[in-house]
């Protein structure tokens, strides 16, 4: 199973976006955003004959032809069915994916929330005609119309899957299951020097989630919409944690080793890390704490000037089918986007239960990664929010 996910996130140049009215639950209200000034690009009106190929930038594990793992091959059937040869480029980071899409050589990308706004604002991707993707109708409601891929009533992404950043812990060292992030943040923690934290500027949002619950007077209502004072408060909390944390990670396999062996007693992680640790014999469990959590979601996005738009649309629909979406999500380690991917076998059902695939109450507590920009995504218009470039500078300050 390939589980590396283009981390840490690349630094982001300042965006000139006009965002407003993006409040709601942690997962957002599902209505996207309005008032964003982006290029007015046409979307496809029909899917024609195959051009013979499609060029895709994707995370490792999303587009597999059996060459990496003989048990993971959904590309071969697509090529035979559509006569579209799949040419895959594995993306290492979101920043690299953005640059590759701007080269004009690729038709599709599997974009995370930290890249999608950049692509949309830059006119690099076109709105998607979801009527041309029959399987879109089976996408879970909680992944439709989100702030990171739906703007001004237009959809720019076809959801692939999602996951939460959970609190994982080793039961040999943590006798009672925690229900709060407090042991990772508070100075009096009994786990000082034995915790793990995620090594990326986007982790600032995790601090913001905790502050939302513990310091409501700061007025944080969205962890990706921090004004200067709110960012300063998050940085102060992160500096406190820096003196307590045993290690930072951005390599998931390293995280598996640390939590499984008990080198780390608890820390921020992904459910797939917990699963692998358990598979290695580690006594590891996870919980979504009462304060909520951050998370991530990926979507297929089509290039504004795709050379092979017909094959691109055929791929987006094919990859969104229940069978293929189940394979992708299980291969990567995330909740599938297609609700029907949870049916058909005991393995599918078990996977979906583990990753809370259709549990919208669970994901209402999860704030999906969204690029911080100057225009506050919580709807405030009387202040300027901090952008990802400022977050990157702040993270360097935290790490020292």
Tab-separated table of C-alpha atoms in Angstrom:
chain	number	residue	atom	x	y	z
A	1	UNK	CA	0.000	0.000	0.000
A	2	UNK	CA	1.382	3.383	-0.946
A	3	UNK	CA	0.562	6.009	1.629
A	4	UNK	CA	2.908	8.944	1.096
A	5	UNK	CA	0.880	12.020	0.297
A	6	UNK	CA	2.954	14.867	-1.101
A	7	UNK	CA	4.089	16.286	2.170
A	8	UNK	CA	5.047	18.739	3.479
A	9	UNK	CA	2.851	21.104	1.502
A	10	UNK	CA	4.753	23.494	-0.711
A	11	UNK	CA	4.938	27.191	0.004
A	12	UNK	CA	2.171	29.210	-1.604
A	13	UNK	CA	2.556	32.563	-3.261
A	14	UNK	CA	-0.026	35.132	-2.295
A	15	UNK	CA	-3.361	34.750	-4.054
A	16	UNK	CA	-5.614	37.596	-5.057
A	17	UNK	CA	-8.960	35.937	-4.421
A	18	UNK	CA	-12.188	37.481	-3.249
A	19	UNK	CA	-13.718	34.968	-0.849
A	20	UNK	CA	-16.872	35.573	1.118
A	21	UNK	CA	-19.640	33.720	2.902
A	22	UNK	CA	-17.819	30.448	3.502
A	23	UNK	CA	-18.910	29.595	7.024
A	24	UNK	CA	-20.599	26.435	8.205
A	25	UNK	CA	-19.651	23.206	9.906
A	26	UNK	CA	-16.135	21.847	9.993
A	27	UNK	CA	-16.708	20.119	6.670
A	28	UNK	CA	-18.283	23.337	5.316
A	29	UNK	CA	-21.928	23.572	4.422
A	30	UNK	CA	-21.571	21.985	1.009
A	31	UNK	CA	-22.503	25.110	-0.917
A	32	UNK	CA	-19.045	26.049	-2.124
A	33	UNK	CA	-18.111	29.715	-2.201
A	34	UNK	CA	-19.417	32.816	-3.920
A	35	UNK	CA	-17.900	36.099	-4.985
A	36	UNK	CA	-14.599	34.662	-6.174
A	37	UNK	CA	-13.185	36.393	-9.233
A	38	UNK	CA	-11.838	33.644	-11.490
A	39	UNK	CA	-11.463	33.284	-15.263
A	40	UNK	CA	-14.744	32.578	-17.010
A	41	UNK	CA	-13.907	29.336	-18.787
A	42	UNK	CA	-16.293	27.093	-20.730
A	43	UNK	CA	-17.049	23.539	-19.702
A	44	UNK	CA	-17.607	20.574	-21.974
A	45	UNK	CA	-21.059	20.055	-23.453
A	46	UNK	CA	-20.537	16.472	-24.611
A	47	UNK	CA	-18.088	13.595	-24.573
A	48	UNK	CA	-16.941	12.600	-28.031
A	49	UNK	CA	-14.686	9.944	-29.506
A	50	UNK	CA	-11.566	8.968	-27.628
A	51	UNK	CA	-8.421	10.834	-28.634
A	52	UNK	CA	-6.331	7.748	-27.914
A	53	UNK	CA	-4.638	8.863	-24.702
A	54	UNK	CA	-4.980	10.831	-21.485
A	55	UNK	CA	-2.160	12.405	-19.469
A	56	UNK	CA	-2.699	12.380	-15.702
A	57	UNK	CA	-0.785	13.797	-12.735
A	58	UNK	CA	-1.778	11.836	-9.648
A	59	UNK	CA	-0.737	10.866	-6.164
A	60	UNK	CA	0.994	7.510	-5.957
A	61	UNK	CA	-1.642	4.805	-5.620
A	62	UNK	CA	-4.403	6.608	-7.515
A	63	UNK	CA	-3.652	5.467	-11.095
A	64	UNK	CA	-2.341	1.906	-11.075
A	65	UNK	CA	-1.707	-0.514	-13.954
A	66	UNK	CA	-0.301	-3.485	-12.035
A	67	UNK	CA	3.343	-2.575	-12.581
A	68	UNK	CA	3.827	-1.446	-8.968
A	69	UNK	CA	1.572	-4.071	-7.419
A	70	UNK	CA	0.055	-6.865	-9.541
A	71	UNK	CA	-3.034	-6.774	-7.333
A	72	UNK	CA	-3.613	-3.094	-8.098
A	73	UNK	CA	-4.642	-2.614	-11.710
A	74	UNK	CA	-7.669	-0.657	-12.849
A	75	UNK	CA	-5.917	1.135	-15.715
A	76	UNK	CA	-5.745	-1.879	-18.038
A	77	UNK	CA	-9.520	-2.349	-18.115
A	78	UNK	CA	-10.032	1.365	-18.765
A	79	UNK	CA	-7.591	1.343	-21.675
A	80	UNK	CA	-9.249	-1.699	-23.219
A	81	UNK	CA	-12.753	-0.293	-22.739
A	82	UNK	CA	-12.125	3.260	-23.977
A	83	UNK	CA	-9.059	2.943	-26.226
A	84	UNK	CA	-7.516	5.753	-24.179
A	85	UNK	CA	-3.927	4.999	-23.208
A	86	UNK	CA	-3.191	6.291	-19.711
A	87	UNK	CA	0.069	8.183	-19.269
A	88	UNK	CA	0.645	8.768	-15.558
A	89	UNK	CA	3.001	11.154	-13.823
A	90	UNK	CA	3.248	10.645	-10.055
A	91	UNK	CA	3.135	13.984	-8.271
A	92	UNK	CA	5.524	14.514	-5.373
A	93	UNK	CA	3.985	17.692	-3.949
A	94	UNK	CA	0.985	19.913	-4.533
A	95	UNK	CA	3.303	22.670	-5.708
A	96	UNK	CA	4.799	20.363	-8.323
A	97	UNK	CA	1.322	19.361	-9.486
A	98	UNK	CA	0.332	22.989	-9.950
A	99	UNK	CA	3.456	23.699	-11.984
A	100	UNK	CA	2.980	20.596	-14.130
A	101	UNK	CA	-0.624	21.513	-14.866
A	102	UNK	CA	0.555	24.944	-15.972
A	103	UNK	CA	2.938	23.336	-18.471
A	104	UNK	CA	0.006	22.446	-20.704
A	105	UNK	CA	1.151	18.837	-21.011
A	106	UNK	CA	-1.446	17.238	-18.758
A	107	UNK	CA	-5.192	16.701	-19.002
A	108	UNK	CA	-6.036	15.737	-15.423
A	109	UNK	CA	-4.742	16.095	-11.891
A	110	UNK	CA	-5.744	14.592	-8.545
A	111	UNK	CA	-5.634	17.843	-6.582
A	112	UNK	CA	-5.745	18.260	-2.826
A	113	UNK	CA	-7.451	21.209	-1.173
A	114	UNK	CA	-4.207	23.126	-0.843
A	115	UNK	CA	-3.714	23.111	-4.630
A	116	UNK	CA	-7.227	23.377	-6.034
A	117	UNK	CA	-7.827	27.072	-5.336
A	118	UNK	CA	-4.543	27.973	-6.979
A	119	UNK	CA	-5.470	26.040	-10.099
A	120	UNK	CA	-8.944	27.534	-10.292
A	121	UNK	CA	-7.818	31.116	-9.659
A	122	UNK	CA	-5.025	30.770	-12.196
A	123	UNK	CA	-7.374	29.602	-14.934
A	124	UNK	CA	-5.488	26.323	-15.118
A	125	UNK	CA	-8.534	24.089	-14.696
A	126	UNK	CA	-11.997	24.304	-16.197
A	127	UNK	CA	-15.401	23.866	-14.562
A	128	UNK	CA	-16.732	20.329	-14.895
A	129	UNK	CA	-20.030	19.377	-16.459
A	130	UNK	CA	-21.128	16.800	-13.907
A	131	UNK	CA	-23.987	15.702	-16.167
A	132	UNK	CA	-21.335	14.082	-18.348
A	133	UNK	CA	-20.151	12.003	-15.380
A	134	UNK	CA	-22.996	9.587	-14.543
A	135	UNK	CA	-21.171	8.231	-11.487
A	136	UNK	CA	-21.094	11.717	-9.953
A	137	UNK	CA	-24.625	11.096	-8.749
A	138	UNK	CA	-23.364	8.455	-6.320
A	139	UNK	CA	-20.772	10.715	-4.679
A	140	UNK	CA	-21.548	11.194	-0.974
A	141	UNK	CA	-23.246	14.522	-0.273
A	142	UNK	CA	-20.558	15.576	2.184
A	143	UNK	CA	-17.989	15.763	-0.633
A	144	UNK	CA	-20.081	17.777	-3.048
A	145	UNK	CA	-20.008	21.549	-3.253
A	146	UNK	CA	-17.066	22.115	-0.938
A	147	UNK	CA	-15.132	25.358	-0.518
A	148	UNK	CA	-11.972	23.960	-2.110
A	149	UNK	CA	-13.523	22.842	-5.423
A	150	UNK	CA	-16.869	24.576	-5.969
A	151	UNK	CA	-16.948	28.291	-6.790
A	152	UNK	CA	-19.783	30.572	-7.834
A	153	UNK	CA	-22.081	27.610	-8.379
A	154	UNK	CA	-19.621	25.764	-10.630
A	155	UNK	CA	-17.962	22.468	-9.795
A	156	UNK	CA	-14.257	22.242	-10.603
A	157	UNK	CA	-13.574	18.837	-9.098
A	158	UNK	CA	-14.849	15.264	-9.024
A	159	UNK	CA	-14.250	13.921	-5.480
A	160	UNK	CA	-11.986	10.889	-5.063
A	161	UNK	CA	-11.860	10.373	-1.307
A	162	UNK	CA	-11.194	11.886	2.103
A	163	UNK	CA	-9.619	11.266	5.473
A	164	UNK	CA	-9.302	12.795	8.942
A	165	UNK	CA	-6.148	13.622	10.868
A	166	UNK	CA	-6.844	11.571	13.987
A	167	UNK	CA	-5.254	11.235	17.432
A	168	UNK	CA	-3.465	7.881	17.491
A	169	UNK	CA	-2.042	6.318	20.636
A	170	UNK	CA	-0.144	3.237	21.784
A	171	UNK	CA	-2.211	1.349	24.359
A	172	UNK	CA	0.902	-0.059	26.058
A	173	UNK	CA	1.654	3.490	27.206
A	174	UNK	CA	-1.770	5.165	27.198
A	175	UNK	CA	-3.998	3.094	29.460
A	176	UNK	CA	-7.197	5.119	29.060
A	177	UNK	CA	-8.447	6.149	25.647
A	178	UNK	CA	-8.078	9.950	25.312
A	179	UNK	CA	-11.012	12.063	24.172
A	180	UNK	CA	-9.123	15.339	23.716
A	181	UNK	CA	-6.078	16.775	21.942
A	182	UNK	CA	-4.986	18.302	25.281
A	183	UNK	CA	-2.125	15.798	25.918
A	184	UNK	CA	-0.445	17.079	22.740
A	185	UNK	CA	-0.810	20.785	23.544
A	186	UNK	CA	-0.781	21.435	27.281
A	187	UNK	CA	2.452	22.121	29.211
A	188	UNK	CA	1.502	19.781	32.062
A	189	UNK	CA	1.126	16.756	29.757
A	190	UNK	CA	2.470	13.496	31.155
A	191	UNK	CA	3.574	12.588	27.613
A	192	UNK	CA	6.186	15.332	27.188
A	193	UNK	CA	8.883	14.111	24.800
A	194	UNK	CA	6.761	11.140	23.762
A	195	UNK	CA	4.385	12.709	21.251
A	196	UNK	CA	4.401	13.184	17.463
A	197	UNK	CA	3.248	16.200	15.465
A	198	UNK	CA	2.806	16.671	11.747
A	199	UNK	CA	5.627	18.577	10.060
A	200	UNK	CA	3.982	21.125	7.758
A	201	UNK	CA	2.768	24.731	7.842
A	202	UNK	CA	-0.775	23.427	7.350
A	203	UNK	CA	-0.455	21.948	10.860
A	204	UNK	CA	-1.062	25.487	12.109
A	205	UNK	CA	-4.727	24.710	11.427
A	206	UNK	CA	-4.564	21.908	14.012
A	207	UNK	CA	-3.515	24.445	16.618
A	208	UNK	CA	-6.368	26.680	15.486
A	209	UNK	CA	-8.884	23.845	15.899
A	210	UNK	CA	-7.746	23.365	19.490
A	211	UNK	CA	-7.897	27.105	20.176
A	212	UNK	CA	-11.436	27.265	18.777
A	213	UNK	CA	-12.516	24.913	21.551
A	214	UNK	CA	-10.335	26.148	24.399
A	215	UNK	CA	-10.015	29.890	23.759
A	216	UNK	CA	-13.301	30.973	22.132
A	217	UNK	CA	-12.572	34.633	22.890
A	218	UNK	CA	-10.063	34.564	20.028
A	219	UNK	CA	-13.038	34.438	17.675
A	220	UNK	CA	-11.702	31.694	15.407
A	221	UNK	CA	-14.571	30.136	13.462
A	222	UNK	CA	-12.561	28.493	10.661
A	223	UNK	CA	-9.003	27.196	11.225
A	224	UNK	CA	-7.967	28.283	7.724
A	225	UNK	CA	-9.166	31.864	8.251
A	226	UNK	CA	-6.774	33.396	10.758
A	227	UNK	CA	-6.144	37.110	11.056
A	228	UNK	CA	-2.773	38.303	12.350
A	229	UNK	CA	-3.756	38.110	16.026
A	230	UNK	CA	-5.267	34.654	15.640
A	231	UNK	CA	-2.207	33.384	13.793
A	232	UNK	CA	-0.014	34.782	16.563
A	233	UNK	CA	-2.047	32.858	19.147
A	234	UNK	CA	-1.705	29.653	17.134
A	235	UNK	CA	2.040	30.182	16.788
A	236	UNK	CA	2.366	30.712	20.540
A	237	UNK	CA	0.571	27.425	21.176
A	238	UNK	CA	2.760	25.660	18.603
A	239	UNK	CA	5.893	26.995	20.276
A	240	UNK	CA	4.685	25.531	23.552
A	241	UNK	CA	4.132	22.211	21.835
A	242	UNK	CA	7.557	22.399	20.204
A	243	UNK	CA	9.090	22.138	23.660
A	244	UNK	CA	7.040	19.034	24.386
A	245	UNK	CA	6.948	17.090	21.125
A	246	UNK	CA	9.324	14.161	20.718
A	247	UNK	CA	9.357	14.154	16.935
A	248	UNK	CA	7.784	15.693	13.856
A	249	UNK	CA	6.857	13.508	10.911
A	250	UNK	CA	6.014	13.872	7.239
A	251	UNK	CA	6.885	10.305	6.275
A	252	UNK	CA	3.926	8.073	7.036
A	253	UNK	CA	6.029	4.926	7.281
A	254	UNK	CA	8.216	6.611	9.906
A	255	UNK	CA	5.050	7.472	11.811
A	256	UNK	CA	3.972	3.817	11.642
A	257	UNK	CA	7.287	2.713	13.127
A	258	UNK	CA	7.252	5.303	15.924
A	259	UNK	CA	3.703	4.718	17.125
A	260	UNK	CA	3.879	0.937	16.671
A	261	UNK	CA	7.129	0.543	18.633
A	262	UNK	CA	6.026	2.904	21.380
A	263	UNK	CA	8.806	5.404	20.690
A	264	UNK	CA	5.897	7.810	20.438
A	265	UNK	CA	3.070	7.243	22.893
A	266	UNK	CA	0.570	9.338	20.941
A	267	UNK	CA	0.353	11.847	18.129
A	268	UNK	CA	-1.417	13.220	15.092
A	269	UNK	CA	-1.821	10.663	12.305
A	270	UNK	CA	-3.998	9.068	9.656
A	271	UNK	CA	-6.241	6.046	10.047
A	272	UNK	CA	-4.161	4.144	7.497
A	273	UNK	CA	-1.091	4.653	9.736
A	274	UNK	CA	-3.037	3.102	12.597
A	275	UNK	CA	-4.083	0.201	10.379
A	276	UNK	CA	-0.515	-0.493	9.272
A	277	UNK	CA	0.774	-0.224	12.829
A	278	UNK	CA	-1.821	-2.744	13.954
A	279	UNK	CA	-0.819	-4.992	11.072
A	280	UNK	CA	2.766	-4.845	12.352
A	281	UNK	CA	1.557	-6.013	15.758
A	282	UNK	CA	1.549	-2.600	17.361
A	283	UNK	CA	-1.035	-1.972	20.041
A	284	UNK	CA	-2.323	1.195	18.436
A	285	UNK	CA	-5.764	2.782	18.418
A	286	UNK	CA	-7.162	6.116	17.235
A	287	UNK	CA	-9.886	8.575	18.120
A	288	UNK	CA	-11.403	11.746	16.711
A	289	UNK	CA	-11.149	14.066	19.729
A	290	UNK	CA	-14.034	16.127	21.020
A	291	UNK	CA	-12.502	19.368	19.721
A	292	UNK	CA	-12.711	18.113	16.128
A	293	UNK	CA	-9.815	17.724	13.691
A	294	UNK	CA	-8.343	18.710	10.361
A	295	UNK	CA	-8.472	16.425	7.338
A	296	UNK	CA	-7.926	16.202	3.585
A	297	UNK	CA	-9.856	15.496	0.412
A	298	UNK	CA	-8.747	14.988	-3.196
A	299	UNK	CA	-10.551	15.661	-6.476
A	300	UNK	CA	-10.025	15.028	-10.181
A	301	UNK	CA	-9.644	18.346	-12.023
A	302	UNK	CA	-9.441	18.845	-15.803
A	303	UNK	CA	-7.007	21.216	-17.511
A	304	UNK	CA	-8.557	24.334	-19.008
A	305	UNK	CA	-6.899	23.526	-22.329
A	306	UNK	CA	-6.851	19.745	-22.110
A	307	UNK	CA	-5.620	18.172	-25.338
A	308	UNK	CA	-7.588	14.992	-24.618
A	309	UNK	CA	-10.806	16.156	-22.951
A	310	UNK	CA	-12.905	13.195	-24.081
A	311	UNK	CA	-10.533	10.638	-22.590
A	312	UNK	CA	-10.245	12.858	-19.497
A	313	UNK	CA	-14.008	12.822	-18.955
A	314	UNK	CA	-14.104	9.086	-19.577
A	315	UNK	CA	-11.422	8.611	-16.909
A	316	UNK	CA	-13.176	10.796	-14.346
A	317	UNK	CA	-16.373	8.808	-14.728
A	318	UNK	CA	-14.604	5.444	-14.780
A	319	UNK	CA	-12.491	6.260	-11.712
A	320	UNK	CA	-15.635	7.440	-9.920
A	321	UNK	CA	-17.449	4.138	-10.413
A	322	UNK	CA	-18.122	2.134	-7.279
A	323	UNK	CA	-15.736	-0.671	-8.208
A	324	UNK	CA	-12.772	1.487	-9.197
A	325	UNK	CA	-13.261	4.088	-6.461
A	326	UNK	CA	-13.262	1.214	-3.949
A	327	UNK	CA	-9.951	-0.028	-5.354
A	328	UNK	CA	-8.355	3.424	-5.275
A	329	UNK	CA	-9.487	4.175	-1.734
A	330	UNK	CA	-8.395	0.812	-0.378
A	331	UNK	CA	-5.055	0.976	-2.169
A	332	UNK	CA	-4.307	4.455	-0.844
A	333	UNK	CA	-6.007	4.249	2.542
A	334	UNK	CA	-8.927	6.689	2.651
A	335	UNK	CA	-12.701	6.865	2.605
A	336	UNK	CA	-14.090	6.442	-0.928
A	337	UNK	CA	-16.156	9.215	-2.481
A	338	UNK	CA	-18.727	6.918	-4.102
A	339	UNK	CA	-21.188	5.668	-1.499
A	340	UNK	CA	-21.741	2.468	-3.501
A	341	UNK	CA	-18.039	1.652	-3.086
A	342	UNK	CA	-19.038	0.481	0.379
A	343	UNK	CA	-21.219	-2.280	-1.038
A	344	UNK	CA	-20.573	-5.502	-2.921
A	345	UNK	CA	-18.248	-7.288	-0.499
A	346	UNK	CA	-17.414	-7.659	3.165
A	347	UNK	CA	-14.030	-6.069	2.446
A	348	UNK	CA	-15.670	-2.969	1.000
A	349	UNK	CA	-18.035	-2.665	3.944
A	350	UNK	CA	-15.253	-3.137	6.489
A	351	UNK	CA	-13.046	-0.557	4.785
A	352	UNK	CA	-15.835	2.006	4.735
A	353	UNK	CA	-16.644	1.404	8.373
A	354	UNK	CA	-13.011	1.898	9.361
A	355	UNK	CA	-12.741	5.159	7.422
A	356	UNK	CA	-16.264	6.410	8.261
A	357	UNK	CA	-16.988	6.712	4.551
A	358	UNK	CA	-20.692	7.528	4.748
A	359	UNK	CA	-20.762	8.909	8.291
A	360	UNK	CA	-21.448	12.593	7.692
A	361	UNK	CA	-21.791	13.290	11.419
A	362	UNK	CA	-18.168	12.169	11.759
A	363	UNK	CA	-16.950	14.396	8.928
A	364	UNK	CA	-18.899	17.390	10.184
A	365	UNK	CA	-16.218	17.489	12.884
A	366	UNK	CA	-13.406	17.538	10.303
A	367	UNK	CA	-12.009	20.706	8.722
A	368	UNK	CA	-10.679	19.699	5.308
A	369	UNK	CA	-7.396	21.282	4.223
A	370	UNK	CA	-8.098	24.564	2.468
A	371	UNK	CA	-5.490	27.049	1.278
A	372	UNK	CA	-5.302	30.055	3.624
A	373	UNK	CA	-5.705	33.282	1.632
A	374	UNK	CA	-5.930	36.975	2.421
A	375	UNK	CA	-9.686	37.129	1.953
A	376	UNK	CA	-11.088	35.350	5.009
A	377	UNK	CA	-12.902	32.138	4.140
A	378	UNK	CA	-15.049	32.507	7.264
A	379	UNK	CA	-16.891	35.411	5.633
A	380	UNK	CA	-15.271	38.295	7.523
A	381	UNK	CA	-14.722	41.409	5.429
A	382	UNK	CA	-13.469	43.808	8.113
A	383	UNK	CA	-10.031	42.168	8.460
A	384	UNK	CA	-7.365	40.653	6.250
A	385	UNK	CA	-6.547	37.028	6.897
A	386	UNK	CA	-3.084	35.524	6.719
A	387	UNK	CA	-2.055	33.565	3.638
A	388	UNK	CA	-0.071	30.383	3.219
A	389	UNK	CA	3.140	32.270	2.609
A	390	UNK	CA	2.752	33.818	6.054
A	391	UNK	CA	1.936	30.413	7.511
A	392	UNK	CA	5.141	29.014	6.008
A	393	UNK	CA	7.171	31.809	7.602
A	394	UNK	CA	5.396	31.224	10.923
A	395	UNK	CA	6.100	27.477	10.782
A	396	UNK	CA	9.805	28.183	10.324
A	397	UNK	CA	9.613	30.365	13.433
A	398	UNK	CA	7.942	27.558	15.375
A	399	UNK	CA	10.498	24.945	14.384
A	400	UNK	CA	13.431	27.300	15.043
